[in-house]
Amino acid sequence: MAILVTGGAGFIGSHTCVELLNAKEEIVVVDNYDNSLPEALDRVRQITGRDFRQYQCDIRDREGLCRIFQDNDIDTVIHFAGLKAVGESCEVPLKYYDNNMIGTIILLEVMKDFGVKRMVFSSSATVYGDNIVPYVETLSTGNVTNPYGRTKYFIECILKDIYGADHNWSIALLRYFNPIGAHESGLIGENPNGIPSNLMPYVAQVAVGKLKELVVFGDDYSTADGTGVRDYIHVTDLAIGHVKAVDYVRNHRCLEAINLGSGRGYSVLEVIHAFEKVCGKKIHYRVGPRRPGDLPIIYADAKKAERLLGFKTTRDLDKMCKDTWNWQSKNPNGYEQEKK
Ligand code: NAD
Ligand code: WQD
């Protein structure tokens, strides 16, 4: 039995492949490398000493997907494949609806044709929109402010309908908070295209000298130091959460939304100072205006993941910064330097 990992060459996908292989699972990866490089998968092999099949295929390519299901004994799908840039999704919403929604629908149809009814889906805390903290799974969802977030919300709705119509499905909707960090080997990590829009990769590129200074988006929020607070989760913890979620959907017939976060928040300034400590350099920053759409404080209620999956994060902010710095300093240009 194998787990199909869509988007397995990406940031979270590659780290999850490592943890699945470490847990002795068989995996098959499908990715179109739209936002990643096959090099990441070679490094997954290097870290784990294990091999697996990988296919370059767009999940909207029904025939291609069918061949993958024909050639492999797949029992569960972890579905990471999707576009994730919030800003870009506002500029070209159709691209996001096409890739994320149509891609998921085709994947689900092929799964149904092959009798594969277990899925672990990459959802996001973004589905909670502007809500009361801590975000608990029973809160209302759908009050989302951008097309990217709406694709996550709509896909959650589709998956709920599928389960409602056929209780033989088993689905985990994993709502990630802010994944950061890198594998502790420094061989895989986040490899953003162009100038990063997220905080941690931006800080790391300032530290390594690729970017001049960070702009802190507002210091007048009603938080302890005035800067935005988020629930950061180490990508290896997140990956381990997926291994546990696969076990869960294999052993239950269910549809469960589950937060993957640490349950505590850190401010932008706390992140900057923690990073300065581990890299031994000053992170140059200036305070600018708030970024439109940003909320002051987001953090998870992480109790359901502990109750259902036995999952709890173990890597703290220090470790997240340390591993990010290790990856960034060893690979200042990400995987690009490996391109022949
Ligand atoms: P990523 O861009 O690094 O990985 C996504 C992977 O999917 C990439 O390798 C990309 O090439 C591939 N892909 C995209 N569209 C595809 C398609 N049509 N067919 C085949 N492959 C395709 O992103 P990530 O940070 O690893 O995120 C993984 C998933 O988790 C995404 O669905 C994202 O929306 C979700 N998520 C991410 C975050 C975050 O902050 N990183 C937070 C919440 C949810
Ligand atoms: C974190 C904090 C910023 C950059 C995004 C998506 C969300 C999810 C995770 C996918 C905020 C501040 C940032 C900078 C800054 N992705 N910041 N200067 O916005 O919490 O979440 O990624 O599902 O949907 O929206 O993450 O890393 O962009 O920001 O001051 O240059 O850092 O204002 O307080 P965010 P982020």
Coordinates of C-alpha atoms and ligand atoms in Angstrom, one line a residue:
M1 CA 0.0 0.0 0.0
A2 CA 1.3 3.4 -0.9
I3 CA 0.5 7.0 -0.1
L4 CA 0.2 9.4 -3.0
V5 CA 1.7 12.7 -2.1
T6 CA 0.5 15.5 -4.4
G7 CA 2.7 18.5 -4.4
G8 CA 5.4 16.4 -2.6
A9 CA 8.3 18.4 -4.0
G10 CA 7.1 21.6 -2.2
F11 CA 8.0 23.0 1.1
I12 CA 5.6 21.1 3.4
G13 CA 5.3 18.1 1.0
S14 CA 9.1 17.4 0.9
H15 CA 9.3 17.4 4.7
T16 CA 6.3 15.2 5.0
C17 CA 7.9 12.7 2.5
V18 CA 10.9 12.5 4.8
E19 CA 8.7 11.7 7.9
L20 CA 6.6 9.2 5.9
L21 CA 9.7 7.4 4.7
N22 CA 11.2 7.5 8.2
A23 CA 7.9 5.9 9.4
K24 CA 8.5 3.1 6.8
E25 CA 5.6 4.1 4.5
E26 CA 5.7 3.6 0.8
I27 CA 5.2 6.8 -1.1
V28 CA 4.5 8.0 -4.6
V29 CA 4.9 11.7 -5.4
V30 CA 3.1 13.7 -8.1
D31 CA 4.1 17.3 -8.8
N32 CA 4.2 19.6 -11.8
Y33 CA 7.1 21.6 -10.3
D34 CA 5.2 24.8 -10.8
N35 CA 6.6 26.1 -7.5
S36 CA 9.3 23.6 -6.7
L37 CA 12.2 21.6 -8.2
P38 CA 12.8 17.8 -8.5
E39 CA 16.1 18.4 -6.6
A40 CA 14.1 18.6 -3.4
L41 CA 13.0 15.0 -3.9
D42 CA 16.6 13.9 -4.5
R43 CA 17.5 15.4 -1.2
V44 CA 14.6 13.6 0.5
R45 CA 16.2 10.4 -0.8
Q46 CA 19.6 11.6 0.5
I47 CA 18.2 12.3 4.0
T48 CA 16.2 9.0 4.3
G49 CA 18.3 6.6 2.3
R50 CA 15.0 5.4 0.7
D51 CA 13.7 5.5 -2.8
F52 CA 10.2 6.1 -4.3
R53 CA 8.5 6.9 -7.5
Q54 CA 8.0 10.4 -8.6
Y55 CA 5.8 11.7 -11.5
Q56 CA 5.9 15.1 -13.2
C57 CA 2.2 15.6 -13.8
D58 CA -0.4 18.3 -13.3
I59 CA -3.2 17.0 -11.1
R60 CA -5.6 18.6 -13.7
D61 CA -4.3 16.0 -16.2
R62 CA -6.9 13.3 -15.6
E63 CA -5.2 10.7 -17.9
G64 CA -1.8 11.3 -16.3
L65 CA -3.4 10.8 -12.8
C66 CA -5.2 7.7 -13.9
R67 CA -1.9 6.1 -15.1
I68 CA -0.4 6.9 -11.6
F69 CA -3.3 5.2 -9.9
Q70 CA -3.1 2.2 -12.3
D71 CA 0.6 1.7 -11.8
N72 CA 0.7 2.0 -8.0
D73 CA -1.2 0.4 -5.1
I74 CA -2.4 3.7 -3.6
D75 CA -4.7 3.6 -0.5
T76 CA -4.4 7.1 0.8
V77 CA -3.8 10.6 -0.7
I78 CA -2.1 13.5 1.0
H79 CA -3.1 16.5 -1.0
F80 CA -0.7 19.4 -0.9
A81 CA -0.7 20.4 -4.6
G82 CA -2.0 24.0 -4.9
L83 CA -1.1 27.6 -5.4
K84 CA -0.7 29.5 -2.1
A85 CA 0.3 33.1 -2.7
V86 CA -2.5 35.3 -1.1
G87 CA -1.5 38.5 -3.0
E88 CA -1.2 36.8 -6.4
S89 CA -4.6 35.1 -5.8
C90 CA -6.2 38.6 -5.6
E91 CA -4.6 39.6 -8.9
V92 CA -5.4 36.4 -10.9
P93 CA -8.2 34.7 -9.0
L94 CA -9.1 32.5 -11.9
K95 CA -5.7 30.9 -12.0
Y96 CA -6.2 29.9 -8.3
Y97 CA -9.8 28.6 -8.8
D98 CA -8.6 26.7 -11.9
N99 CA -5.5 25.1 -10.3
N100 CA -6.8 24.5 -6.7
M101 CA -10.5 23.8 -7.3
I102 CA -10.4 22.0 -10.7
G103 CA -7.2 20.2 -9.7
T104 CA -8.8 18.9 -6.5
I105 CA -12.1 17.9 -8.2
I106 CA -10.2 15.9 -10.9
L107 CA -8.1 14.2 -8.2
L108 CA -11.2 13.3 -6.2
E109 CA -12.9 11.9 -9.3
V110 CA -9.9 9.8 -10.1
M111 CA -9.7 8.6 -6.5
K112 CA -13.4 7.6 -6.6
D113 CA -12.9 5.7 -9.9
F114 CA -10.1 3.7 -8.3
G115 CA -11.9 3.2 -5.0
V116 CA -9.4 5.2 -3.0
K117 CA -11.4 7.0 -0.3
R118 CA -8.9 8.3 2.2
M119 CA -7.6 11.9 2.0
V120 CA -5.5 14.1 4.2
F121 CA -6.1 17.7 2.8
S122 CA -3.9 20.8 3.3
S123 CA -6.3 23.3 4.6
S124 CA -5.4 26.5 6.3
A125 CA -6.2 28.6 9.4
T126 CA -7.2 31.2 6.8
V127 CA -10.7 29.5 6.6
Y128 CA -11.5 31.0 10.0
G129 CA -11.2 34.5 8.7
D130 CA -11.6 37.3 11.3
N131 CA -12.6 35.2 14.3
I132 CA -12.1 34.9 18.1
V133 CA -8.8 33.5 19.3
P134 CA -7.8 30.8 20.0
Y135 CA -9.2 29.4 16.7
V136 CA -11.0 26.2 17.6
E137 CA -12.4 23.8 15.0
T138 CA -16.0 24.5 16.0
L139 CA -15.8 28.1 15.0
S140 CA -17.6 29.3 11.9
T141 CA -15.6 29.3 8.7
G142 CA -16.0 30.9 5.3
N143 CA -15.5 34.5 6.3
V144 CA -12.4 34.6 4.1
T145 CA -11.0 37.7 2.6
N146 CA -9.0 36.5 -0.5
P147 CA -9.5 34.0 -3.4
Y148 CA -6.7 31.7 -2.1
G149 CA -8.4 31.3 1.2
R150 CA -11.7 30.8 -0.5
T151 CA -10.3 27.9 -2.5
K152 CA -9.4 26.2 0.8
Y153 CA -12.9 26.9 2.2
F154 CA -14.7 25.7 -0.9
I155 CA -12.6 22.5 -1.1
E156 CA -13.4 21.9 2.6
C157 CA -17.1 22.2 1.6
I158 CA -16.7 19.8 -1.3
L159 CA -15.0 17.2 0.9
K160 CA -17.8 17.6 3.5
D161 CA -20.4 17.0 0.8
I162 CA -18.5 13.9 -0.5
Y163 CA -18.3 12.4 3.0
G164 CA -22.0 13.4 3.6
A165 CA -23.0 11.4 0.5
D166 CA -20.7 8.4 1.2
H167 CA -19.5 7.6 4.7
N168 CA -16.9 5.2 3.3
W169 CA -14.7 8.1 2.8
S170 CA -12.3 9.1 5.5
I171 CA -11.0 12.7 5.3
A172 CA -8.8 14.9 7.5
L173 CA -9.0 18.6 6.9
L174 CA -5.7 19.8 8.4
R175 CA -5.8 23.5 9.1
Y176 CA -2.2 24.7 9.3
F177 CA -1.2 27.8 11.1
N178 CA 2.2 29.4 10.1
P179 CA 4.6 26.7 9.0
I180 CA 8.3 27.7 9.1
G181 CA 11.7 26.1 9.8
A182 CA 13.5 23.5 7.7
H183 CA 14.7 19.9 8.1
E184 CA 17.6 19.9 10.6
S185 CA 20.0 18.5 8.0
G186 CA 19.8 21.8 6.1
L187 CA 19.2 19.8 2.9
I188 CA 15.5 20.8 2.4
G189 CA 13.7 24.0 3.3
E190 CA 11.5 26.7 2.0
N191 CA 12.5 27.9 -1.5
P192 CA 10.3 30.9 -2.4
N193 CA 10.3 32.3 -5.9
G194 CA 11.5 35.9 -6.0
I195 CA 11.0 38.2 -3.0
P196 CA 9.3 36.3 -0.2
S197 CA 6.0 37.6 1.1
N198 CA 6.0 35.6 4.3
L199 CA 7.9 36.8 7.4
M200 CA 10.4 33.9 8.1
P201 CA 11.9 33.5 4.7
Y202 CA 12.1 37.3 4.4
V203 CA 14.0 37.5 7.8
A204 CA 16.3 34.7 6.7
Q205 CA 17.1 36.5 3.4
V206 CA 17.9 39.7 5.3
A207 CA 20.2 37.7 7.6
V208 CA 22.1 36.1 4.7
G209 CA 22.5 39.5 3.0
K210 CA 20.2 38.9 0.0
L211 CA 17.7 41.5 1.1
K212 CA 18.5 44.9 2.7
E213 CA 15.9 45.3 5.4
L214 CA 12.6 43.9 6.6
V215 CA 9.5 46.1 6.8
V216 CA 7.5 45.3 9.9
F217 CA 3.9 45.6 8.8
G218 CA 2.5 47.9 11.6
D219 CA 3.4 48.3 15.3
D220 CA 0.1 49.7 16.4
Y221 CA -1.9 46.5 16.9
S222 CA -3.4 45.8 20.3
T223 CA -0.7 43.2 21.1
A224 CA 2.0 43.3 23.8
D225 CA 4.6 45.0 21.5
G226 CA 2.2 46.3 18.9
T227 CA 3.2 43.9 16.1
G228 CA 1.2 41.0 14.7
V229 CA 1.1 37.7 16.5
R230 CA 1.0 34.3 14.8
D231 CA 1.2 30.7 15.7
Y232 CA 4.3 29.4 14.1
I233 CA 4.8 25.7 13.7
H234 CA 8.0 23.9 12.7
V235 CA 7.6 22.2 9.3
T236 CA 8.9 18.9 10.8
D237 CA 6.3 19.0 13.5
L238 CA 3.7 19.7 10.8
A239 CA 5.0 16.8 8.7
I240 CA 4.8 14.4 11.7
G241 CA 1.2 15.6 12.1
H242 CA 0.5 14.3 8.6
V243 CA 2.0 10.9 9.4
K244 CA -0.4 10.7 12.4
A245 CA -3.3 12.0 10.3
V246 CA -2.7 9.2 7.8
D247 CA -2.9 6.6 10.6
Y248 CA -6.1 8.2 11.8
V249 CA -7.9 8.2 8.4
R250 CA -6.8 4.6 7.9
N251 CA -8.3 3.6 11.2
H252 CA -11.5 5.6 11.2
R253 CA -14.3 6.5 8.8
C254 CA -14.7 10.2 9.4
L255 CA -14.5 13.7 8.3
E256 CA -12.5 15.8 10.8
A257 CA -11.2 19.3 10.6
I258 CA -8.1 19.5 12.8
N259 CA -5.8 22.5 13.6
L260 CA -2.1 22.0 13.3
G261 CA -0.5 24.7 15.4
S262 CA 1.4 25.0 18.6
G263 CA -1.3 26.8 20.5
R264 CA 0.8 29.9 21.3
G265 CA 1.6 33.0 19.4
Y266 CA 4.8 35.1 18.8
S267 CA 4.9 38.7 17.6
V268 CA 6.9 39.8 14.6
L269 CA 9.5 41.4 16.9
E270 CA 9.8 38.2 19.0
V271 CA 10.6 36.3 15.8
I272 CA 13.2 38.9 14.7
H273 CA 14.9 38.8 18.0
A274 CA 14.9 35.0 18.2
F275 CA 16.4 34.9 14.7
E276 CA 19.1 37.4 15.7
K277 CA 20.1 35.2 18.6
V278 CA 20.6 32.1 16.5
C279 CA 22.3 33.7 13.5
G280 CA 24.4 36.1 15.6
K281 CA 23.6 39.1 13.3
K282 CA 21.4 42.1 13.5
I283 CA 18.3 41.9 11.4
H284 CA 17.8 45.3 9.9
Y285 CA 14.2 46.4 9.9
R286 CA 12.0 49.4 9.9
V287 CA 8.3 49.8 10.8
G288 CA 6.0 50.4 8.0
P289 CA 2.2 50.6 7.6
R290 CA -0.1 47.7 8.3
R291 CA -0.5 45.2 5.4
P292 CA -4.1 45.3 4.2
G293 CA -6.0 42.2 5.3
D294 CA -3.7 41.3 8.2
L295 CA -5.3 40.4 11.5
P296 CA -3.7 41.4 14.8
I297 CA -3.6 37.9 16.6
I298 CA -4.0 34.4 15.3
Y299 CA -3.2 31.2 17.2
A300 CA -4.7 27.8 17.4
D301 CA -6.6 25.8 20.0
A302 CA -4.4 22.7 19.5
K303 CA -6.3 20.3 21.8
K304 CA -8.2 18.4 19.1
A305 CA -5.0 17.3 17.3
E306 CA -3.7 16.1 20.7
R307 CA -7.0 14.3 21.5
L308 CA -7.5 12.6 18.1
L309 CA -4.0 12.2 16.7
G310 CA -1.8 12.3 19.8
F311 CA -0.1 15.2 18.1
K312 CA 1.7 18.0 20.0
T313 CA 4.4 20.2 18.7
T314 CA 7.9 19.8 20.3
R315 CA 10.1 22.3 18.4
D316 CA 10.1 25.8 19.8
L317 CA 10.7 29.2 18.1
D318 CA 14.4 28.9 18.8
K319 CA 14.6 25.6 16.9
M320 CA 12.5 27.0 14.1
C321 CA 14.9 29.9 13.7
K322 CA 18.0 27.7 14.0
D323 CA 16.8 25.2 11.3
T324 CA 15.7 28.0 9.0
W325 CA 19.2 29.7 9.4
N326 CA 21.0 26.4 8.8
W327 CA 19.0 25.8 5.6
Q328 CA 19.3 29.4 4.4
S329 CA 23.1 29.8 5.1
K330 CA 23.9 26.4 3.5
N331 CA 21.6 27.2 0.5
P332 CA 21.6 31.0 0.0
N333 CA 20.0 30.5 -3.4
G334 CA 17.7 27.7 -2.4
Y335 CA 17.8 24.7 -4.7
E336 CA 18.7 27.0 -7.7
Q337 CA 22.5 26.5 -7.3
E338 CA 21.9 22.9 -8.0
K339 CA 20.4 23.6 -11.5
K340 CA 22.8 22.4 -14.2
Ligands
NAD1 P1 4.6 24.8 -2.1 O1 4.2 25.7 -3.2 O2 6.0 24.7 -1.6 O3 4.1 23.3 -2.5 C1 3.0 23.0 -3.3 C2 3.5 22.1 -4.4 O4 2.3 21.7 -5.2 C3 4.6 22.6 -5.3 O5 5.6 21.7 -5.4 C4 3.9 22.8 -6.6 O6 4.8 22.7 -7.7 C5 2.8 21.8 -6.6 N1 1.6 22.0 -7.4 C6 0.9 23.2 -7.5 N2 -0.1 23.0 -8.3 C7 0.0 21.8 -8.9 C8 -0.8 21.1 -9.8 N3 -1.8 21.6 -10.4 N4 -0.4 19.8 -10.1 C9 0.7 19.2 -9.5 N5 1.4 19.9 -8.6 C10 1.1 21.1 -8.3 O7 3.6 25.1 -0.9 P2 3.6 24.6 0.6 O8 4.0 25.7 1.5 O9 4.4 23.3 0.7 O10 2.1 24.3 0.8 C11 1.5 23.0 0.6 C12 0.0 23.1 0.8 O11 -0.3 23.5 2.1 C13 -0.7 24.0 -0.2 O12 -1.9 23.5 -0.6 C14 -0.9 25.3 0.6 O13 -2.0 26.0 0.2 C15 -1.2 24.7 2.0 N6 -0.8 25.6 3.1 C16 0.4 26.2 3.2 C17 0.7 27.1 4.2 C18 2.0 27.8 4.3 O14 2.1 28.8 4.9 N7 3.1 27.3 3.6 C19 -0.3 27.3 5.2 C20 -1.5 26.7 5.1 C21 -1.8 25.8 4.1
WQD2 C1 3.3 36.8 9.6 C2 3.3 38.1 10.4 C3 2.7 40.1 9.1 C4 6.0 39.8 6.2 C5 0.1 33.7 5.5 C6 -1.2 33.4 4.8 C7 -2.0 32.3 5.4 C8 -1.1 31.0 5.5 C9 0.2 31.3 6.2 C10 -1.5 29.6 3.6 C11 2.2 39.1 10.1 C12 4.2 40.1 9.5 C13 5.2 39.6 7.3 C14 6.8 41.0 6.3 C15 5.9 41.6 8.4 N1 -0.8 30.5 4.3 N2 5.1 40.4 8.3 N3 6.7 41.8 7.4 O1 0.0 36.5 6.8 O2 0.0 35.2 9.0 O3 -0.2 34.0 6.9 O4 0.8 32.4 5.5 O5 -2.6 29.1 3.9 O6 -3.1 32.0 4.6 O7 -2.0 34.6 4.8 O8 2.0 35.0 7.4 O9 4.4 35.2 7.3 O10 3.0 36.7 5.8 O11 3.0 37.1 8.2 O12 5.8 42.3 9.3 O13 7.6 41.3 5.4 O14 4.5 38.8 9.9 O15 2.1 41.3 9.1 O16 1.9 39.7 11.3 P1 0.4 35.3 7.5 P2 3.2 36.0 7.1

